[in-house]
Short mmCIF file of C-alpha atoms and ligand atoms in Angstrom, two decimals:
data_model
loop_
_atom_site.label_atom_id
_atom_site.label_comp_id
_atom_site.label_asym_id
_atom_site.label_seq_id
_atom_site.Cartn_x
_atom_site.Cartn_y
_atom_site.Cartn_z
CA MET I 1 -97.48 -10.24 -218.10
CA ASN I 2 -100.07 -7.96 -219.74
CA PRO I 3 -99.18 -4.31 -220.21
CA LEU I 4 -100.77 -2.02 -217.60
CA ALA I 5 -103.51 0.46 -218.39
CA ILE I 6 -102.64 4.07 -217.59
CA ALA I 7 -105.00 4.05 -214.59
CA GLN I 8 -103.23 1.01 -213.12
CA ILE I 9 -99.74 2.54 -213.19
CA ARG I 10 -99.78 4.93 -210.24
CA PRO I 11 -101.37 2.52 -207.74
CA THR I 12 -99.03 -0.26 -208.89
CA VAL I 13 -95.95 1.95 -208.41
CA HIS I 14 -97.10 3.06 -204.97
CA ARG I 15 -97.79 -0.54 -203.92
CA LEU I 16 -94.40 -1.76 -205.13
CA ILE I 17 -92.49 1.21 -203.63
CA THR I 18 -94.21 0.50 -200.29
CA GLU I 19 -93.76 -3.29 -200.41
CA THR I 20 -90.12 -3.31 -201.60
CA PRO I 21 -87.62 -3.25 -198.70
CA VAL I 22 -85.27 -0.27 -198.90
CA PHE I 23 -81.53 -0.35 -198.25
CA ASP I 24 -80.52 2.96 -196.68
CA ILE I 25 -77.08 3.95 -197.91
CA HIS I 26 -76.20 6.72 -195.43
CA THR I 27 -77.16 6.99 -191.76
CA HIS I 28 -75.56 7.79 -188.41
CA LEU I 29 -77.10 4.72 -186.81
CA TYR I 30 -75.08 2.01 -185.11
CA ALA I 31 -75.68 -1.68 -184.43
CA ALA I 32 -76.54 -2.53 -180.81
CA PRO I 33 -72.95 -3.55 -179.85
CA PHE I 34 -71.95 0.12 -180.29
CA GLY I 35 -73.99 0.88 -177.16
CA ASP I 36 -74.87 4.52 -176.50
CA LEU I 37 -73.59 5.54 -179.92
CA LEU I 38 -76.96 4.28 -181.19
CA LEU I 39 -79.52 6.97 -180.37
CA TRP I 40 -83.13 5.84 -179.99
CA GLY I 41 -86.42 6.64 -178.22
CA PRO I 42 -88.64 9.74 -177.92
CA ASP I 43 -86.23 12.10 -176.15
CA GLU I 44 -83.54 11.55 -178.81
CA LEU I 45 -86.17 11.84 -181.55
CA VAL I 46 -87.49 15.15 -180.21
CA THR I 47 -84.03 16.66 -179.58
CA TYR I 48 -82.74 15.89 -183.13
CA HIS I 49 -80.46 18.77 -184.11
CA TYR I 50 -82.87 19.84 -186.86
CA LEU I 51 -85.41 20.60 -184.08
CA ILE I 52 -82.82 22.33 -181.93
CA ALA I 53 -82.29 24.79 -184.77
CA GLU I 54 -86.06 25.26 -185.08
CA VAL I 55 -86.68 25.76 -181.36
CA SER I 56 -83.93 28.41 -181.22
CA ARG I 57 -86.29 30.51 -183.37
CA THR I 58 -89.06 30.44 -180.79
CA ASP I 59 -88.63 31.67 -177.22
CA ARG I 60 -85.41 33.68 -177.59
CA SER I 61 -85.24 34.20 -173.82
CA VAL I 62 -83.86 30.64 -173.83
CA SER I 63 -80.42 31.00 -175.38
CA PRO I 64 -78.69 28.03 -177.10
CA GLU I 65 -76.32 27.97 -174.13
CA ALA I 66 -79.26 27.75 -171.71
CA PHE I 67 -80.86 25.06 -173.88
CA TYR I 68 -77.71 22.94 -173.93
CA GLY I 69 -77.50 23.38 -170.15
CA MET I 70 -80.80 21.49 -169.77
CA THR I 71 -81.02 17.73 -169.30
CA LYS I 72 -82.02 15.69 -172.35
CA GLN I 73 -85.50 15.23 -170.87
CA GLN I 74 -85.85 18.97 -170.19
CA GLN I 75 -84.69 19.73 -173.74
CA ALA I 76 -87.29 17.35 -175.17
CA GLU I 77 -90.09 18.84 -173.06
CA HIS I 78 -89.01 22.37 -174.02
CA ILE I 79 -89.04 21.45 -177.72
CA TRP I 80 -92.35 19.67 -177.44
CA GLN I 81 -93.93 22.71 -175.76
CA ARG I 82 -92.52 25.30 -178.16
CA LEU I 83 -92.58 23.43 -181.50
CA PHE I 84 -95.67 21.25 -181.11
CA ILE I 85 -97.97 22.78 -178.48
CA GLU I 86 -97.36 26.48 -179.09
CA HIS I 87 -96.79 26.38 -182.87
CA GLY I 88 -98.21 24.14 -185.60
CA PRO I 89 -95.92 21.12 -186.22
CA VAL I 90 -95.77 21.82 -189.94
CA SER I 91 -92.01 21.65 -190.56
CA GLU I 92 -90.67 18.39 -192.04
CA ALA I 93 -88.66 17.58 -188.93
CA ARG I 94 -91.67 18.13 -186.66
CA ARG I 95 -93.99 16.11 -188.89
CA GLY I 96 -91.36 13.39 -188.82
CA VAL I 97 -91.50 13.14 -185.04
CA LEU I 98 -95.28 12.72 -185.18
CA THR I 99 -95.10 10.15 -187.99
CA ALA I 100 -92.50 8.07 -186.15
CA LEU I 101 -94.17 8.18 -182.73
CA THR I 102 -97.59 7.35 -184.18
CA ALA I 103 -96.27 4.53 -186.40
CA LEU I 104 -94.48 3.03 -183.39
CA GLY I 105 -97.73 2.99 -181.40
CA ALA I 106 -97.55 6.11 -179.23
CA ASP I 107 -100.50 8.48 -178.79
CA VAL I 108 -99.25 11.96 -179.64
CA THR I 109 -102.41 13.56 -178.25
CA GLN I 110 -101.12 12.64 -174.79
CA PRO I 111 -98.86 14.92 -172.72
CA TYR I 112 -95.24 14.37 -173.68
CA PRO I 113 -94.26 12.52 -170.45
CA ALA I 114 -96.92 9.91 -171.27
CA ILE I 115 -95.39 9.47 -174.72
CA ARG I 116 -91.97 8.95 -173.16
CA GLU I 117 -93.47 6.43 -170.71
CA TYR I 118 -94.98 4.41 -173.59
CA PHE I 119 -91.47 3.43 -174.75
CA ALA I 120 -89.92 3.07 -171.28
CA SER I 121 -90.00 -0.74 -171.12
CA ARG I 122 -88.51 -1.34 -174.61
CA THR I 123 -85.06 -2.91 -175.05
CA VAL I 124 -82.82 -1.62 -177.81
CA GLU I 125 -82.99 -4.96 -179.60
CA GLN I 126 -86.80 -4.87 -179.57
CA HIS I 127 -86.74 -1.30 -180.82
CA ILE I 128 -84.35 -2.10 -183.66
CA ASP I 129 -86.62 -4.93 -184.81
CA ALA I 130 -89.77 -2.77 -184.50
CA VAL I 131 -88.25 0.18 -186.37
CA PHE I 132 -86.75 -1.88 -189.22
CA ALA I 133 -90.10 -3.65 -189.64
CA ALA I 134 -92.13 -0.43 -189.56
CA ALA I 135 -89.74 1.20 -192.06
CA ASN I 136 -89.60 -1.92 -194.30
CA CYS I 137 -85.85 -1.45 -194.31
CA SER I 138 -83.50 -4.33 -195.16
CA GLY I 139 -80.40 -2.58 -193.86
CA VAL I 140 -78.54 0.65 -193.33
CA VAL I 141 -75.01 1.91 -193.80
CA MET I 142 -73.52 3.35 -190.62
CA THR I 143 -71.03 6.24 -190.45
CA ASN I 144 -67.92 4.70 -188.91
CA ASP I 145 -65.05 6.90 -187.78
CA PRO I 146 -61.84 5.17 -186.63
CA LEU I 147 -60.79 8.48 -185.03
CA ASP I 148 -63.84 8.51 -182.77
CA ASP I 149 -62.50 7.47 -179.37
CA ALA I 150 -65.91 6.06 -178.37
CA GLU I 151 -66.29 3.96 -181.52
CA ARG I 152 -62.74 2.70 -182.16
CA PRO I 153 -62.65 0.27 -179.18
CA VAL I 154 -65.76 -1.52 -180.47
CA TRP I 155 -63.93 -2.31 -183.73
CA GLU I 156 -60.74 -3.26 -181.90
CA GLN I 157 -62.53 -5.61 -179.48
CA GLY I 158 -64.77 -7.04 -182.19
CA PHE I 159 -68.52 -7.51 -181.98
CA ALA I 160 -71.31 -9.84 -183.07
CA GLU I 161 -72.31 -8.74 -186.57
CA ASP I 162 -75.88 -7.64 -187.30
CA LYS I 163 -76.22 -7.85 -191.08
CA ARG I 164 -78.73 -4.98 -191.01
CA PHE I 165 -75.87 -2.61 -190.16
CA ARG I 166 -73.12 -2.26 -192.77
CA ALA I 167 -70.03 -0.08 -192.43
CA ALA I 168 -68.83 3.06 -194.19
CA LEU I 169 -65.31 4.32 -193.48
CA ARG I 170 -65.75 8.01 -192.68
CA ILE I 171 -62.51 9.96 -193.14
CA ASP I 172 -63.27 13.63 -192.40
CA GLY I 173 -60.86 13.29 -189.47
CA LEU I 174 -58.01 12.61 -191.91
CA LEU I 175 -59.00 14.66 -194.95
CA VAL I 176 -60.39 17.78 -193.26
CA PHE I 177 -59.20 17.72 -189.65
CA LEU I 178 -55.70 16.18 -189.92
CA GLU I 179 -54.07 18.91 -187.83
CA LYS I 180 -56.50 18.18 -184.97
CA ASN I 181 -56.00 14.42 -185.31
CA ALA I 182 -52.27 14.08 -185.98
CA GLU I 183 -51.55 13.18 -182.32
CA ARG I 184 -54.43 10.69 -182.17
CA LEU I 185 -53.19 9.05 -185.35
CA GLN I 186 -49.69 8.93 -183.87
CA SER I 187 -51.11 7.19 -180.78
CA MET I 188 -52.74 4.68 -183.13
CA GLY I 189 -49.37 4.04 -184.76
CA TYR I 190 -49.66 6.26 -187.85
CA THR I 191 -47.19 9.12 -188.35
CA ILE I 192 -49.04 11.51 -190.62
CA SER I 193 -47.85 15.09 -190.32
CA PRO I 194 -49.74 17.94 -192.02
CA ALA I 195 -46.56 18.51 -194.07
CA LEU I 196 -47.75 15.53 -196.14
CA GLY I 197 -44.34 14.41 -197.33
CA GLU I 198 -44.00 11.06 -199.08
CA SER I 199 -43.78 9.09 -195.81
CA ASP I 200 -46.87 10.88 -194.44
CA LEU I 201 -48.83 9.97 -197.56
CA ALA I 202 -47.67 6.37 -197.34
CA GLU I 203 -48.82 6.30 -193.70
CA ALA I 204 -52.20 7.79 -194.73
CA ARG I 205 -52.58 4.98 -197.28
CA ARG I 206 -51.67 2.41 -194.60
CA PHE I 207 -54.24 3.93 -192.22
CA LEU I 208 -56.97 3.71 -194.87
CA SER I 209 -56.00 0.18 -195.92
CA ASP I 210 -55.83 -1.06 -192.33
CA TRP I 211 -59.27 0.31 -191.44
CA ALA I 212 -60.77 -0.85 -194.72
CA LYS I 213 -59.62 -4.37 -193.79
CA LYS I 214 -61.01 -3.99 -190.25
CA MET I 215 -64.42 -2.51 -191.20
CA ASP I 216 -65.07 -4.03 -194.65
CA PRO I 217 -66.80 -0.76 -195.61
CA LEU I 218 -69.21 -0.50 -198.54
CA TYR I 219 -67.59 2.86 -199.31
CA MET I 220 -65.28 5.51 -197.89
CA ALA I 221 -66.95 8.87 -197.25
CA VAL I 222 -66.11 12.47 -196.49
CA SER I 223 -68.19 15.59 -195.91
CA LEU I 224 -66.51 18.56 -197.59
CA PRO I 225 -67.24 22.29 -197.33
CA ASP I 226 -68.75 24.27 -200.20
CA SER I 227 -65.25 25.74 -200.68
CA PHE I 228 -63.76 22.34 -201.65
CA ARG I 229 -61.91 22.51 -204.92
CA TYR I 230 -59.96 19.79 -206.75
CA PRO I 231 -57.17 19.94 -207.58
CA ASP I 232 -55.74 22.72 -205.44
CA ASP I 233 -52.85 23.03 -202.99
CA SER I 234 -54.94 22.10 -199.94
CA MET I 235 -54.17 19.15 -197.65
CA THR I 236 -57.60 17.72 -198.52
CA SER I 237 -56.86 17.66 -202.25
CA LYS I 238 -53.42 16.14 -201.73
CA LEU I 239 -54.75 13.40 -199.43
CA ILE I 240 -57.55 12.58 -201.86
CA LYS I 241 -55.13 12.33 -204.78
CA GLU I 242 -52.23 10.59 -203.06
CA ALA I 243 -53.96 8.49 -200.41
CA VAL I 244 -57.68 7.95 -200.90
CA ILE I 245 -57.73 7.39 -204.68
CA PRO I 246 -54.82 4.89 -204.66
CA VAL I 247 -56.49 2.86 -201.89
CA CYS I 248 -59.88 3.00 -203.62
CA ARG I 249 -58.23 1.89 -206.87
CA GLU I 250 -56.41 -0.96 -205.11
CA THR I 251 -59.39 -2.18 -203.07
CA GLY I 252 -62.27 -1.37 -205.43
CA ILE I 253 -63.99 0.52 -202.58
CA PRO I 254 -66.00 3.51 -203.90
CA PHE I 255 -65.45 7.05 -202.57
CA ALA I 256 -68.52 8.98 -201.39
CA LEU I 257 -68.28 12.74 -201.59
CA MET I 258 -70.76 14.84 -199.59
CA ILE I 259 -70.17 18.47 -200.52
CA GLY I 260 -71.65 21.80 -199.51
CA VAL I 261 -71.59 22.21 -195.74
CA LYS I 262 -70.75 25.61 -194.26
CA ARG I 263 -69.66 24.28 -190.89
CA LEU I 264 -70.88 26.10 -187.76
CA ILE I 265 -72.19 29.32 -189.26
CA ASN I 266 -73.75 29.69 -185.82
CA PRO I 267 -71.29 28.01 -183.40
CA ALA I 268 -73.63 28.51 -180.43
CA LEU I 269 -76.00 25.93 -181.97
CA LYS I 270 -73.21 23.30 -182.02
CA LEU I 271 -74.28 20.29 -184.18
CA ALA I 272 -77.35 22.31 -185.20
CA GLY I 273 -75.22 25.25 -186.33
CA ASP I 274 -74.14 24.16 -189.84
CA GLY I 275 -75.27 25.98 -192.97
CA VAL I 276 -75.20 25.33 -196.71
CA GLY I 277 -73.18 26.73 -199.60
CA ARG I 278 -72.98 26.11 -203.32
CA GLY I 279 -70.19 23.65 -204.08
CA ASP I 280 -68.07 23.09 -207.19
CA VAL I 281 -69.32 20.17 -209.31
CA GLY I 282 -66.43 20.67 -211.74
CA SER I 283 -64.07 19.39 -209.05
CA VAL I 284 -66.02 16.14 -208.91
CA ALA I 285 -66.03 15.89 -212.69
CA ARG I 286 -62.22 16.18 -212.70
CA LEU I 287 -61.93 13.41 -210.09
CA CYS I 288 -64.21 11.16 -212.18
CA ASP I 289 -62.38 11.98 -215.40
CA GLU I 290 -58.90 11.37 -213.91
CA ASN I 291 -59.95 8.10 -212.26
CA PRO I 292 -62.35 6.17 -214.54
CA GLU I 293 -61.62 2.94 -212.66
CA VAL I 294 -62.72 4.42 -209.31
CA ASN I 295 -66.43 4.70 -208.48
CA PHE I 296 -67.69 7.90 -206.85
CA LEU I 297 -70.92 8.37 -204.92
CA LEU I 298 -72.00 12.00 -204.69
CA THR I 299 -74.52 14.04 -202.77
CA MET I 300 -74.44 17.82 -202.64
CA LEU I 301 -76.17 20.01 -200.11
CA ALA I 302 -77.11 23.04 -202.18
CA LEU I 303 -80.30 22.96 -204.27
CA GLU I 304 -78.54 25.01 -206.94
CA ASN I 305 -75.96 22.24 -207.45
CA GLN I 306 -78.48 19.52 -208.24
CA HIS I 307 -78.96 20.11 -211.97
CA GLU I 308 -75.22 20.22 -212.66
CA VAL I 309 -74.76 17.03 -210.60
CA ALA I 310 -77.31 15.20 -212.75
CA VAL I 311 -75.78 16.52 -216.00
CA THR I 312 -72.27 15.57 -214.82
CA ALA I 313 -73.49 12.06 -213.94
CA ARG I 314 -74.66 11.72 -217.57
CA LYS I 315 -71.01 12.14 -218.59
CA PHE I 316 -69.40 9.79 -216.07
CA PRO I 317 -70.73 6.23 -215.51
CA ASN I 318 -68.41 6.06 -212.47
CA LEU I 319 -70.46 8.80 -210.76
CA LEU I 320 -73.63 7.82 -208.89
CA PRO I 321 -75.69 10.67 -207.39
CA PHE I 322 -77.52 9.80 -204.19
CA GLY I 323 -80.14 11.25 -201.87
CA CYS I 324 -81.77 14.55 -201.07
CA TRP I 325 -79.36 15.40 -198.32
CA TRP I 326 -80.17 17.22 -195.03
CA PHE I 327 -81.68 20.62 -195.97
CA LEU I 328 -82.92 19.03 -199.22
CA ASN I 329 -84.79 16.23 -197.45
CA ASP I 330 -88.11 18.08 -197.69
CA PRO I 331 -91.13 17.03 -199.80
CA SER I 332 -91.12 19.99 -202.19
CA LEU I 333 -87.39 19.58 -202.93
CA ILE I 334 -87.38 15.77 -203.08
CA GLU I 335 -90.08 15.98 -205.75
CA GLN I 336 -88.24 18.62 -207.79
CA ILE I 337 -84.88 16.81 -207.61
CA THR I 338 -86.26 13.31 -208.23
CA ARG I 339 -88.27 14.34 -211.31
CA MET I 340 -85.22 16.08 -212.76
CA ARG I 341 -82.98 13.06 -212.07
CA LEU I 342 -85.48 10.69 -213.75
CA GLU I 343 -85.63 12.99 -216.77
CA LEU I 344 -81.83 13.20 -217.06
CA LEU I 345 -80.66 9.83 -215.72
CA GLY I 346 -83.58 7.41 -216.05
CA THR I 347 -83.40 5.16 -212.98
CA SER I 348 -79.57 5.24 -212.77
CA PHE I 349 -79.34 7.07 -209.45
CA ILE I 350 -80.18 6.56 -205.76
CA PRO I 351 -83.18 8.80 -204.97
CA GLN I 352 -82.86 8.93 -201.21
CA HIS I 353 -80.94 8.15 -198.08
CA SER I 354 -82.27 8.94 -194.62
CA ASP I 355 -79.25 10.40 -192.82
CA CYS I 356 -80.95 9.15 -189.64
CA ARG I 357 -79.21 9.97 -186.39
CA VAL I 358 -81.95 8.46 -184.26
CA LEU I 359 -83.16 4.89 -184.93
CA ASP I 360 -86.85 5.86 -184.78
CA GLN I 361 -86.35 8.33 -187.65
CA LEU I 362 -85.94 5.42 -190.07
CA VAL I 363 -89.75 5.08 -189.96
CA TYR I 364 -90.59 8.64 -190.99
CA LYS I 365 -87.67 9.37 -193.29
CA TRP I 366 -88.82 6.53 -195.53
CA SER I 367 -92.60 6.83 -195.13
CA HIS I 368 -92.29 10.48 -196.12
CA SER I 369 -90.01 9.90 -199.14
CA ARG I 370 -91.51 6.73 -200.60
CA PRO I 371 -94.78 8.24 -201.89
CA ILE I 372 -92.95 11.21 -203.43
CA ILE I 373 -90.55 8.91 -205.27
CA ALA I 374 -93.52 6.76 -206.32
CA ASP I 375 -95.43 9.74 -207.74
CA CYS I 376 -92.38 10.93 -209.72
CA LEU I 377 -91.74 7.44 -211.11
CA ALA I 378 -95.43 6.88 -211.93
CA GLU I 379 -95.58 10.17 -213.83
CA LYS I 380 -92.66 9.11 -216.03
CA TYR I 381 -94.11 5.65 -216.64
CA GLU I 382 -97.47 7.20 -217.60
CA MET I 383 -95.65 9.42 -220.10
CA ALA I 384 -93.79 6.42 -221.55
CA VAL I 385 -97.02 4.44 -221.92
CA LYS I 386 -98.70 7.41 -223.62
CA ALA I 387 -95.73 7.36 -226.01
CA GLY I 388 -96.53 3.72 -226.82
CA TRP I 389 -94.48 1.64 -224.38
CA PRO I 390 -96.21 -1.60 -223.17
CA LEU I 391 -95.27 -1.27 -219.47
CA THR I 392 -95.63 -4.35 -217.23
CA GLU I 393 -95.70 -4.69 -213.46
CA ALA I 394 -92.53 -6.79 -213.66
CA GLU I 395 -90.67 -3.86 -215.24
CA ILE I 396 -91.85 -1.53 -212.49
CA ALA I 397 -90.84 -4.07 -209.80
CA ARG I 398 -87.37 -4.34 -211.38
CA ASP I 399 -86.88 -0.55 -211.46
CA VAL I 400 -88.17 -0.09 -207.91
CA LYS I 401 -85.71 -2.72 -206.63
CA ASP I 402 -82.97 -0.83 -208.48
CA VAL I 403 -83.67 2.59 -206.98
CA LEU I 404 -84.30 1.21 -203.46
CA GLY I 405 -81.05 -0.72 -203.24
CA GLU I 406 -79.83 -2.72 -206.25
CA ASN I 407 -78.30 0.32 -208.02
CA PHE I 408 -76.16 0.83 -204.93
CA PHE I 409 -75.07 -2.79 -204.52
CA ARG I 410 -74.19 -3.15 -208.21
CA PHE I 411 -72.18 0.08 -207.97
CA VAL I 412 -70.21 -0.98 -204.89
CA GLY I 413 -69.80 -4.48 -206.27
CA LYS I 414 -71.14 -6.20 -203.16
CA SER I 415 -74.42 -7.71 -201.92
O1 HDL J 501 -71.83 14.94 -192.44
C1 HDL J 501 -72.91 14.30 -192.50
O2 HDL J 501 -72.98 13.06 -192.67
C2 HDL J 501 -74.18 15.11 -192.32
O3 HDL J 501 -75.29 14.29 -192.62
C3 HDL J 501 -74.21 15.61 -190.88
O4 HDL J 501 -74.10 14.47 -190.03
C4 HDL J 501 -75.44 16.42 -190.53
O5 HDL J 501 -75.27 16.91 -189.20
C5 HDL J 501 -76.73 15.65 -190.56
O6 HDL J 501 -77.04 14.92 -189.66
N1 HDL J 501 -77.48 15.87 -191.61
O7 HDL J 501 -78.67 15.25 -191.74
ZN1 ZN J 502 -74.92 12.30 -192.59
#
């Protein structure tokens, strides 16, 4: 293939980033057999917790308690009125609603009830197909919690697999909320007391091994507060060291750390009430250094952690940074973080995950991120060509496949 001229690079990168299916490594979506756990449609899209936080800043005569007392439809109409009709929809979460509705065929100039009506006759299977096609998404990783009483029966009864939905074993309920879950674990046949004696740790390993066998997860994951430190004398540290790491080492399953949440800084907002705090990257470095044979995926929530994460990843090939998580999933921050990661790591990272909670979001989360990633990549290719490199389209196609999925699958050792 002939080397590209400088002027050909950017359009080629944008075309390939758009045409290459993306594999989305972290979402809260569920395959259809999980029933109501899969959120979809306009009312769920409009009442996404990011928008609940935003609407609480508008008409303060409507308290969070009053808002949560509304029906889902009333909540959606309230949000639509306050955040779209009465104020410009310029936030990322609001723009996302418009992008998704428009891409899926709705007319957002219509009154909201007409938008809702447009989707009324869809089945969930039809919507899954339409959304995955519109997003050019080959598959997503779910967030699967064996301690969720609504989800566990689906795994225990078994279900018809949809290869677009892969599992991740989410273990906050063990690592962070053991005291709240000790009885539930006991009822599931696992005696794990917060005392964390040897038998408790052995039971924690059995729990993880059993559910890893049942779910065949691509990774195990936990969301940890900004205060997480390793090692320390906390239950979380002890369970990571004595239960999670041994099972990851034995099974080859990577461990995904998601660090930096200040949980419920405003409890009245419920799921929308979490904040962000600077985490400790040194704790992750120690985990990577102590366990070179275990692979760690890492995303941190604070912008001020991102440079240290990229530098730490340069030191540990068993550490793979991923995504611009949650409060970082905004165009100005995605650009800043992605350019820095390319400059420090080349293409050896995962630029984005969607974190979708609502199926329809898959469309906007990726159509918003793809062009930003493309521009950052194109800029670096242009600089390499100016330095003399004979760049071909095949090389760009290879790198785009890497950052949109292959880096992940090579790292987790699966396809
Ligand atoms: O813990 C997580 O996986 C976070 O992504 C939370 O679910 C958070 O509420 C969220 O949806 N962020 O986008
Ligand atoms: Zn998430």
